[in-house]
Amino acid sequence: MNNLIASTAIKARQLTEEEIHEIEHEKTHYPYTQAVGLEALKIVQKYQGWVSDESLLAVSEYLDIAPDELEGVATFFNMIFRRPVGKNVILLCDSVACWMLGCDNLKEHISNTLGVDYGETTKDGLFTLIPVPCLGACDKAPVMMVGRETYTHLSTNKIDQIIAHIRDESPVELDN
Amino acid sequence: MVKITVDGKVLEVDESKNLLEEILSQGEDLPYFCWHPSMGSVGSCRQCAVIEYANDEDERGRLNMACMTAPREGARYSIEKAAKFRAQAIESIMINHPHDCPVCEEGGECHLQDMTVMSGHNYRRYDGKKKTHTNQYLGPFIGHEMNRCITCYRCVRFYKDYAGGTDFGPQASHDNTYFGRWQEGPLESEFSGNLAEVCPTGVFTDKPFSKHYVRKWDLQTAPSLCAGCSVGCNTNPGERYGTLRRVVNRFNDEVNGYFLCDRGRFGTGYVNSDERITVSMTRSAHDAAPHLASTDEARSQLQAMAANSIGIGSPRASLEANFALRELVGAENFYAGISTNELAMSRQILDIYRSRPVNIANIKDIEASDAVLILGEDVTNTAARLALALRQSVRNLGKKMARDMKFPEWQDAAIRQLTMDRKSPLYILSAHATRLDDIAARVKIGTAANSARLGFAIAHEIDSSAPAVNGLSADEKELVTTIASALKEASQPLIISGTGAMSQALIAAAANIATALNGADKKANLALVSAEANSMGLALLMESSDNSLDQAMASNAKAAIVLENDLYRRAPASSVDSFINGLDQLAVLDSLKTRTGEQANLVLAAGTFAETSGTFVNYEVRAQHYYSVFKPVDTIRSSAFWLSDKKLSELTQGCADSISGGAGIATLTPGEGFSVSGMKVPRQQHRYSGRTAMRANINVHEPKQEQDEEGILTYSMEGVSALKDATVFNTAWAGGWNSNQSVFKFQSHTGAALKQATKGHCLVENSVSEKTWSEVTDAEKVTGDFEVFPLYHLFGSEELTANTEAIKAKATSAYIAINEADASKLGLQASDGVSVEHNGAVPYIIRSSIAPGTVGIPVGLKGLNFRDLPAAISLQKATDWATPSEWHAANIIVSDKTSVNAENGGEA
Ligand code: SF4
Ligand code: SF4
Ligand code: FES
Ligand code: FES
C-alpha cells in the first residue's frame, strides 16, 4: 500500500545499462524480487562507490521494493555505504585478537597519518577509515583490509608502507 | 488442555497457546515486551524467560522464553528461578534508555516502567555514555523520541506486518538500531496512531495530546464510542480542565480488538474547537438580531413550536435523541435527514440481515475469513478498522499451512517466513484502486452498476437458482467463475459491501452472493458498511416510514426542528435553500456551527459524544452505549435533554420498546443501581491530582461534584474504580500494570473477551435458512460526459472530525480525479483547474486506475458538494483559476499511479 504521490523531493536517478544488466541477472537466482534488494545495492555500490538517496530510490523503483524496506537492508549491512567513501576503504579490525595485539595504536597511527577519524574520508578522496569486527584472520592479528586486499601482522611501519604504496600506485587497482 | 506445574502450582492450560499468555491468563505476573496478543510471538526481547525442566529428576532445567514455548503435558516450569536472568535482561535493555521518565509522556502508563519494577532492576550500574539518536518528523499525529527505544520490534511488527504499512521500518543494527522512515515525513498508514499504544515505551506518542498533555491519572475518563464511522470502535477518551485531551482504545474483541484507526484516535479535537455552539440563541425572524436564550427559554420555545413542526433526524445523533425528536413531533412528522436513496439503502441492509441466511460479520469473523470479496466499498476510507481486519484475513492461508505442519499459530515470524507472499484470496470490485489492492488477488475496476452486475453473476455462478445476468464478456465470465469458485471452496467466505458507492444494486448483489454461499453446514459472512456512526440506529427508527430528507423538503412544512444535521451536506444546496426559505421557523440542535444552523431562528447548544450519553447502532446493527466523559459548561445540553423531559434511561427504554427486536437496547448499561462496594464508579482515578486547587483561581471553595444523570458513573474521585471488574471499563489499570497492557487482567483469557463488560447487543438475530433473492436490476442509463463516482477520505469526508486541527493537517479541499487520457482530452495542463458543471472549479489529479469517462469526486471535502452533482457531469478546463489554499495533494494517499502538479499544492 505504497503511497504513490511521493512527498519527498528526492528523485530517483537513471540506473545505467550495466547496473540493469547485472540486476536482471541476479533476478534469475531468486523467486522473489525482494530478495534481489541487497544484491542490487551491491551492484549500484560497485559502479557508484556508494549508495546515494537517488540510487536507493532508483533500485526501489526498479525492483518495486519500498524505499524504507531497502533502507533497512542498506543500513543493516555495514559494507553498504550510504555516504560517499574514498577510493580506498580501510577496514581496520578492532575485535578481540587484534585489540590484544594493539590495534588501538594502529588506529592512532592511521588517524595521525591520514588526518581522519573512523567514518571519515581524506580530503584528497583517497582513503576512508572504518572499523570492522573481526576479519576472520585472528591468527595473523592485527589485521586490516584495504579494498579487497587483506593485510596481516600489521605494525605502524607496515601501515606506512601500505599507505605509501597505495598513494604511489594510485589509483590502486583492486580487483573488485 | 494440558496440566503443567509452574513453581509447584498445578495449572490447566491450553496447549495451542504459548506459555506466556497461559501464565498471564492465570493471573500470574510475568514480564514481557515483544509479544502482543494480536501479533503473536517472536522471542526478541528475552524478558519472559522461565526455567523449563526436562523431567521430574531435572533440577537445573534450562532457560526458555515463555512466549516461544508451547506448554507440554505434565511439564514443570519455574518463573521464580529465572528472575535473575530477567533482571539482567532488563538491565541490558535499560543501558541506553534515558533517565527521563519525569518529562516522558509515557511516564505513569509505561509498560517499560512497570516491567522494570517487576523484574527487580531497581538501581542502574551502568554509568557510561548512552547511545543517542536523531528524531524524525512523522506528521501531525505521532511524535518520535528514539532514545527511549528498547528494540522490541513491536512497532515494525504492527506497522508493517500487521497493518501493511510500507513507509516505516527498522534501520541499522545493534546500538544503532533505529525505527523510523527512510526520510522524514508524515506516516502514511491509516493506523499509525496505534504505535503510541503498541510501543511499550515513550518512543511514539500521541502528538495532538502532547500539545495539552496531562498524566493518565489526571484524566477523567469513561467508556465511550468512536463516532467517526459505522464500525463503532470502543474508546476511552480522557478530559481535563473541560477539554477533551485524547482518545485511547478500549478493548472489545468483536468490534475493534486492540486497535483504532487514526480518524477515531485523532479526530475528536472538534469537541474543543472554536466552532462549537456553546450557548443557545434565538431570534424572531431570519433577519432579526439574535439574542441569548436561557436553558428554560430555549427549551420552552422548542416545545412550543413542536406541535406544528416536522422533525429531521440524523445518522450522527444518538438513538435516544432521534427517538426523542420522533416522540416530540410524532412519527408521521419525523424525517430521516438523509436522502431517499440513503434511507432506502440502510433499510435494505436491515432487511438483508434479517431475511437472508447469512452471518453478520464482526471483526473476529472478518479476521477468520479465508476468501473475501469486496464489492465497491472503499473500506479503508469508510470503515477503516475493518480494513485492518481484512489484512489479517488474507493470512489465513499461512495459518492453515502452519497448522498442517503442526506448528502453533502464535509463531508469528515463522509463519510469515513459511508463507512468504502467499495469501488467502481477496477480490475487489471497485470504481478505483484502493488501499487494499496490495493484498488482493484480483482487482476489477468498474462503475458500481457494473460491479453489481458482476456480483449478481457471481451469485448465479455459485447457486444457479439465483437470478442470472446476461451478456457477460469472456473476460467477465472468467473473473466471475474464478471468484465464485474461490468463495465456494473457502470454509469461511466473506462478502463486504456497503452504502459508500451509493448503489442499492451493489448491496443487493452482495446479499445474493452471501445467500448463494449458504450451504448445509456453512453460512457466509456478510458485512455491509453503513455511512455513519448511527445510520443503522436511524434506520431502525424508520422501519415503517419512507420519510427521507427529500420528502421533508417537499412537505411544505412551515416549521422544522433539525437534529444534529447540516442539510447542506445531504442534499443539493438549491433544494435546501428553497426548503429553508419556505419555513417560518427553523430550530437547529447541534454542537458545531453549520450552514443550516446559521439560518435558524432557534439554535440549541448540543453536547458532543464526549459530553453526553446514549446509544449508537453500528454496521452490524450492534447497539452500544457510550457514557459521557465530562460535563460541559451548563449552557450545553444533550440533544435528548432539549427534546424531551424524560430521563435518558427512559428514552433508551422507549427505543427498546418501540424498535422491533430492540429489547437488547435496554441492557447495555448495568443500570442505575450498579455499584462497586456500594459506591458508584468514579470517572477520576484515585491518583487524580489537584482537585481542590484546579479551580482555586476562580473560587477557593471546591464546587459540588457534577451530578451524573445516569447514576452509574460519577464525575468525581470518590468510589472504587472498577479495578477487577470491567463492567464499566473507564480506564485500563491494574496493580503493577499502569499501561494499557493491563487489559489482560480484565479478560476471560489473554486476548479474549472482557470478563464483565458488555460487547453491545446485536439487534438482529439471524436464524434464517431459506434462500431468497434480490432481482437483478438494470442499471439506469446515465447521460453526460463523465459518470460520477464518490471518493472517500478518512481525513476530511466525515463532518465532525474534519473540524479537528490534526485531521485538517491530513486533509485537503475538494478535487476531481480522472484518467490521463481524459485529462489530455480536456486539454488540461499541469497547474490547471477543472470547472465542474455549475459548481465552480477545483484542482484535479490523474489516477491510472480510473476508467475513461468516469470521474471520482470526493464526498464531504470543502469546495464541492457531492450532493449538488447529477449522476453524470461535463468537465471543462477552468479559466481564471487559482489553486485553493486548502488544497494539499500530498495528503491524498492512494495506491495507484497518480500524478499531480507540484504547483498544484503538492507540498508535503
Ligand atoms: S520504538 Fe518502541 S515499539 Fe519500536 S522497537 Fe523501540 S521500544 Fe519497541
Ligand atoms: S474505524 Fe470508524 S469507529 Fe473505528 S476508530 Fe476508525 S472512525 Fe472510529
Ligand atoms: S579479531 Fe581481528 S581478525 Fe579476528
Ligand atoms: S515477550 Fe517473550 S521474548 Fe519478548
Short mmCIF file of N, CA, C and O in Angstrom, two decimals, chain B residues 469-537:
data_model
loop_
_atom_site.label_atom_id
_atom_site.label_comp_id
_atom_site.label_asym_id
_atom_site.label_seq_id
_atom_site.Cartn_x
_atom_site.Cartn_y
_atom_site.Cartn_z
N VAL B 469 -27.40 -13.21 -15.02
CA VAL B 469 -27.09 -11.96 -15.70
C VAL B 469 -26.72 -12.32 -17.13
O VAL B 469 -25.98 -13.28 -17.36
N ASN B 470 -27.21 -11.56 -18.07
CA ASN B 470 -26.89 -11.87 -19.46
C ASN B 470 -25.81 -10.94 -19.98
O ASN B 470 -25.57 -9.87 -19.42
N GLY B 471 -25.22 -11.38 -21.06
CA GLY B 471 -24.33 -10.50 -21.81
C GLY B 471 -22.98 -10.25 -21.18
O GLY B 471 -22.40 -9.18 -21.34
N LEU B 472 -22.44 -11.22 -20.42
CA LEU B 472 -21.08 -11.04 -19.89
C LEU B 472 -20.07 -11.29 -20.98
O LEU B 472 -20.23 -12.21 -21.79
N SER B 473 -19.01 -10.52 -20.98
CA SER B 473 -17.93 -10.76 -21.93
C SER B 473 -17.13 -11.98 -21.48
O SER B 473 -17.28 -12.43 -20.34
N ALA B 474 -16.26 -12.48 -22.34
CA ALA B 474 -15.46 -13.65 -21.99
C ALA B 474 -14.59 -13.35 -20.76
O ALA B 474 -14.48 -14.17 -19.84
N ASP B 475 -14.00 -12.17 -20.74
CA ASP B 475 -13.16 -11.78 -19.60
C ASP B 475 -13.97 -11.75 -18.32
O ASP B 475 -13.54 -12.21 -17.27
N GLU B 476 -15.16 -11.17 -18.43
CA GLU B 476 -16.00 -11.08 -17.24
C GLU B 476 -16.40 -12.47 -16.74
O GLU B 476 -16.40 -12.73 -15.55
N LYS B 477 -16.69 -13.34 -17.70
CA LYS B 477 -17.07 -14.72 -17.32
C LYS B 477 -15.94 -15.39 -16.55
O LYS B 477 -16.16 -16.06 -15.55
N GLU B 478 -14.74 -15.17 -17.06
CA GLU B 478 -13.58 -15.81 -16.42
C GLU B 478 -13.44 -15.29 -14.99
O GLU B 478 -13.25 -16.07 -14.04
N LEU B 479 -13.58 -13.98 -14.83
CA LEU B 479 -13.46 -13.39 -13.49
C LEU B 479 -14.57 -13.93 -12.57
O LEU B 479 -14.32 -14.30 -11.41
N VAL B 480 -15.76 -13.97 -13.10
CA VAL B 480 -16.91 -14.43 -12.32
C VAL B 480 -16.68 -15.87 -11.84
O VAL B 480 -16.87 -16.19 -10.67
N THR B 481 -16.22 -16.74 -12.74
CA THR B 481 -16.01 -18.13 -12.31
C THR B 481 -14.86 -18.23 -11.33
O THR B 481 -14.93 -19.01 -10.37
N THR B 482 -13.81 -17.47 -11.53
CA THR B 482 -12.68 -17.51 -10.60
C THR B 482 -13.13 -17.12 -9.21
O THR B 482 -12.86 -17.83 -8.22
N ILE B 483 -13.83 -15.99 -9.11
CA ILE B 483 -14.25 -15.52 -7.79
C ILE B 483 -15.26 -16.50 -7.18
O ILE B 483 -15.15 -16.88 -6.01
N ALA B 484 -16.19 -16.94 -8.00
CA ALA B 484 -17.22 -17.86 -7.48
C ALA B 484 -16.57 -19.12 -6.93
O ALA B 484 -16.93 -19.58 -5.84
N SER B 485 -15.59 -19.67 -7.63
CA SER B 485 -15.06 -20.93 -7.12
C SER B 485 -14.18 -20.69 -5.89
O SER B 485 -14.19 -21.51 -4.97
N ALA B 486 -13.48 -19.57 -5.82
CA ALA B 486 -12.69 -19.30 -4.61
C ALA B 486 -13.61 -19.16 -3.40
O ALA B 486 -13.32 -19.67 -2.32
N LEU B 487 -14.73 -18.48 -3.59
CA LEU B 487 -15.66 -18.30 -2.47
C LEU B 487 -16.29 -19.62 -2.07
O LEU B 487 -16.48 -19.92 -0.89
N LYS B 488 -16.61 -20.42 -3.09
CA LYS B 488 -17.23 -21.71 -2.82
C LYS B 488 -16.28 -22.65 -2.06
O LYS B 488 -16.69 -23.37 -1.16
N GLU B 489 -15.03 -22.63 -2.46
CA GLU B 489 -14.06 -23.52 -1.84
C GLU B 489 -13.71 -23.13 -0.41
O GLU B 489 -13.28 -23.96 0.38
N ALA B 490 -13.88 -21.85 -0.11
CA ALA B 490 -13.46 -21.37 1.21
C ALA B 490 -14.32 -21.99 2.30
O ALA B 490 -15.49 -22.29 2.09
N SER B 491 -13.71 -22.18 3.48
CA SER B 491 -14.55 -22.69 4.56
C SER B 491 -15.29 -21.54 5.23
O SER B 491 -16.33 -21.74 5.84
N GLN B 492 -14.76 -20.34 5.15
CA GLN B 492 -15.47 -19.19 5.73
C GLN B 492 -15.38 -17.98 4.80
O GLN B 492 -14.55 -17.09 5.02
N PRO B 493 -16.20 -17.95 3.75
CA PRO B 493 -16.14 -16.81 2.83
C PRO B 493 -16.79 -15.56 3.43
O PRO B 493 -17.66 -15.67 4.29
N LEU B 494 -16.34 -14.43 2.96
CA LEU B 494 -16.86 -13.15 3.46
C LEU B 494 -17.17 -12.23 2.28
O LEU B 494 -16.35 -12.08 1.36
N ILE B 495 -18.33 -11.61 2.32
CA ILE B 495 -18.67 -10.60 1.33
C ILE B 495 -18.80 -9.26 2.05
O ILE B 495 -19.49 -9.15 3.06
N ILE B 496 -18.10 -8.25 1.51
CA ILE B 496 -18.19 -6.92 2.09
C ILE B 496 -18.71 -5.95 1.04
O ILE B 496 -18.26 -5.95 -0.09
N SER B 497 -19.70 -5.17 1.43
CA SER B 497 -20.13 -4.08 0.57
C SER B 497 -20.64 -2.98 1.48
O SER B 497 -20.30 -2.98 2.68
N GLY B 498 -21.43 -2.08 0.95
CA GLY B 498 -21.92 -1.04 1.83
C GLY B 498 -22.53 0.09 1.04
O GLY B 498 -22.73 0.00 -0.17
N THR B 499 -22.80 1.17 1.76
CA THR B 499 -23.53 2.28 1.14
C THR B 499 -22.61 3.29 0.48
O THR B 499 -23.07 4.24 -0.12
N GLY B 500 -21.29 3.05 0.61
CA GLY B 500 -20.32 4.03 0.09
C GLY B 500 -20.50 4.35 -1.38
O GLY B 500 -20.43 5.51 -1.79
N ALA B 501 -20.76 3.32 -2.18
CA ALA B 501 -20.89 3.56 -3.61
C ALA B 501 -22.28 4.09 -3.96
O ALA B 501 -22.56 4.42 -5.11
N MET B 502 -23.15 4.20 -2.94
CA MET B 502 -24.50 4.75 -3.09
C MET B 502 -25.35 3.96 -4.07
O MET B 502 -26.17 4.52 -4.79
N SER B 503 -25.14 2.65 -4.10
CA SER B 503 -25.87 1.83 -5.06
C SER B 503 -26.62 0.70 -4.38
O SER B 503 -26.02 -0.16 -3.74
N GLN B 504 -27.94 0.73 -4.52
CA GLN B 504 -28.74 -0.36 -3.94
C GLN B 504 -28.49 -1.67 -4.66
O GLN B 504 -28.53 -2.74 -4.05
N ALA B 505 -28.20 -1.57 -5.96
CA ALA B 505 -27.96 -2.79 -6.74
C ALA B 505 -26.74 -3.53 -6.19
O ALA B 505 -26.72 -4.75 -6.07
N LEU B 506 -25.72 -2.76 -5.84
CA LEU B 506 -24.48 -3.35 -5.33
C LEU B 506 -24.75 -4.11 -4.02
O LEU B 506 -24.26 -5.22 -3.81
N ILE B 507 -25.52 -3.49 -3.15
CA ILE B 507 -25.83 -4.13 -1.86
C ILE B 507 -26.66 -5.40 -2.11
O ILE B 507 -26.42 -6.44 -1.49
N ALA B 508 -27.59 -5.30 -3.04
CA ALA B 508 -28.42 -6.46 -3.37
C ALA B 508 -27.55 -7.59 -3.92
O ALA B 508 -27.74 -8.76 -3.57
N ALA B 509 -26.60 -7.24 -4.77
CA ALA B 509 -25.71 -8.25 -5.34
C ALA B 509 -24.91 -8.94 -4.24
O ALA B 509 -24.77 -10.16 -4.21
N ALA B 510 -24.39 -8.13 -3.29
CA ALA B 510 -23.64 -8.70 -2.17
C ALA B 510 -24.51 -9.68 -1.39
O ALA B 510 -24.07 -10.77 -1.01
N ALA B 511 -25.77 -9.29 -1.19
CA ALA B 511 -26.69 -10.16 -0.45
C ALA B 511 -26.92 -11.47 -1.20
O ALA B 511 -26.96 -12.54 -0.61
N ASN B 512 -27.07 -11.36 -2.53
CA ASN B 512 -27.28 -12.59 -3.30
C ASN B 512 -26.08 -13.53 -3.22
O ASN B 512 -26.24 -14.74 -3.09
N ILE B 513 -24.88 -12.97 -3.28
CA ILE B 513 -23.69 -13.83 -3.21
C ILE B 513 -23.64 -14.54 -1.86
O ILE B 513 -23.45 -15.75 -1.78
N ALA B 514 -23.83 -13.77 -0.80
CA ALA B 514 -23.77 -14.36 0.54
C ALA B 514 -24.85 -15.42 0.69
O ALA B 514 -24.63 -16.48 1.28
N THR B 515 -26.01 -15.15 0.13
CA THR B 515 -27.10 -16.12 0.19
C THR B 515 -26.73 -17.38 -0.58
O THR B 515 -26.91 -18.51 -0.10
N ALA B 516 -26.19 -17.17 -1.77
CA ALA B 516 -25.84 -18.31 -2.62
C ALA B 516 -24.84 -19.22 -1.92
O ALA B 516 -24.85 -20.43 -2.09
N LEU B 517 -23.96 -18.64 -1.12
CA LEU B 517 -22.91 -19.42 -0.46
C LEU B 517 -23.45 -20.27 0.69
O LEU B 517 -22.76 -21.14 1.20
N ASN B 518 -24.68 -19.96 1.08
CA ASN B 518 -25.25 -20.72 2.20
C ASN B 518 -25.34 -22.19 1.84
O ASN B 518 -25.86 -22.56 0.80
N GLY B 519 -24.79 -23.01 2.68
CA GLY B 519 -24.81 -24.45 2.40
C GLY B 519 -25.25 -25.21 3.63
O GLY B 519 -25.58 -24.61 4.66
N ALA B 520 -25.19 -26.52 3.53
CA ALA B 520 -25.69 -27.36 4.61
C ALA B 520 -25.06 -26.99 5.94
O ALA B 520 -25.73 -26.85 6.95
N ASP B 521 -23.75 -26.83 5.94
CA ASP B 521 -23.11 -26.58 7.23
C ASP B 521 -22.34 -25.27 7.24
O ASP B 521 -21.43 -25.08 8.01
N LYS B 522 -22.66 -24.39 6.30
CA LYS B 522 -21.99 -23.10 6.41
C LYS B 522 -22.85 -21.92 6.03
O LYS B 522 -23.77 -22.02 5.23
N LYS B 523 -22.52 -20.82 6.68
CA LYS B 523 -23.17 -19.56 6.39
C LYS B 523 -22.07 -18.61 5.99
O LYS B 523 -21.02 -18.58 6.65
N ALA B 524 -22.30 -17.83 4.96
CA ALA B 524 -21.26 -16.87 4.57
C ALA B 524 -21.29 -15.68 5.53
O ALA B 524 -22.33 -15.34 6.08
N ASN B 525 -20.14 -15.08 5.72
CA ASN B 525 -20.07 -13.84 6.46
C ASN B 525 -20.48 -12.69 5.54
O ASN B 525 -20.04 -12.64 4.39
N LEU B 526 -21.25 -11.78 6.06
CA LEU B 526 -21.64 -10.61 5.27
C LEU B 526 -21.48 -9.37 6.13
O LEU B 526 -21.96 -9.33 7.26
N ALA B 527 -20.76 -8.39 5.62
CA ALA B 527 -20.65 -7.11 6.33
C ALA B 527 -21.03 -6.01 5.37
O ALA B 527 -20.44 -5.87 4.30
N LEU B 528 -22.05 -5.25 5.72
CA LEU B 528 -22.50 -4.14 4.89
C LEU B 528 -22.23 -2.85 5.66
O LEU B 528 -22.88 -2.57 6.67
N VAL B 529 -21.27 -2.11 5.16
CA VAL B 529 -20.83 -0.90 5.85
C VAL B 529 -21.89 0.18 5.68
O VAL B 529 -22.36 0.42 4.56
N SER B 530 -22.28 0.81 6.76
CA SER B 530 -23.21 1.92 6.60
C SER B 530 -22.44 3.23 6.71
O SER B 530 -21.23 3.23 6.95
N ALA B 531 -23.15 4.34 6.53
CA ALA B 531 -22.43 5.58 6.30
C ALA B 531 -21.88 6.23 7.57
O ALA B 531 -20.78 6.75 7.58
N GLU B 532 -22.65 6.21 8.65
CA GLU B 532 -22.23 6.98 9.82
C GLU B 532 -22.43 6.20 11.11
O GLU B 532 -22.97 5.10 11.12
N ALA B 533 -22.00 6.84 12.20
CA ALA B 533 -21.97 6.16 13.49
C ALA B 533 -23.31 5.57 13.88
O ALA B 533 -23.37 4.52 14.51
N ASN B 534 -24.39 6.24 13.50
CA ASN B 534 -25.70 5.72 13.91
C ASN B 534 -26.67 5.58 12.74
O ASN B 534 -27.89 5.68 12.91
N SER B 535 -26.13 5.35 11.55
CA SER B 535 -27.01 5.17 10.38
C SER B 535 -28.00 4.05 10.61
O SER B 535 -29.18 4.15 10.26
N MET B 536 -27.54 2.95 11.20
CA MET B 536 -28.43 1.81 11.39
C MET B 536 -29.44 2.09 12.50
O MET B 536 -30.57 1.60 12.45
N GLY B 537 -29.06 2.87 13.49
CA GLY B 537 -30.00 3.25 14.53
C GLY B 537 -31.14 4.06 13.93
O GLY B 537 -32.32 3.83 14.22
#
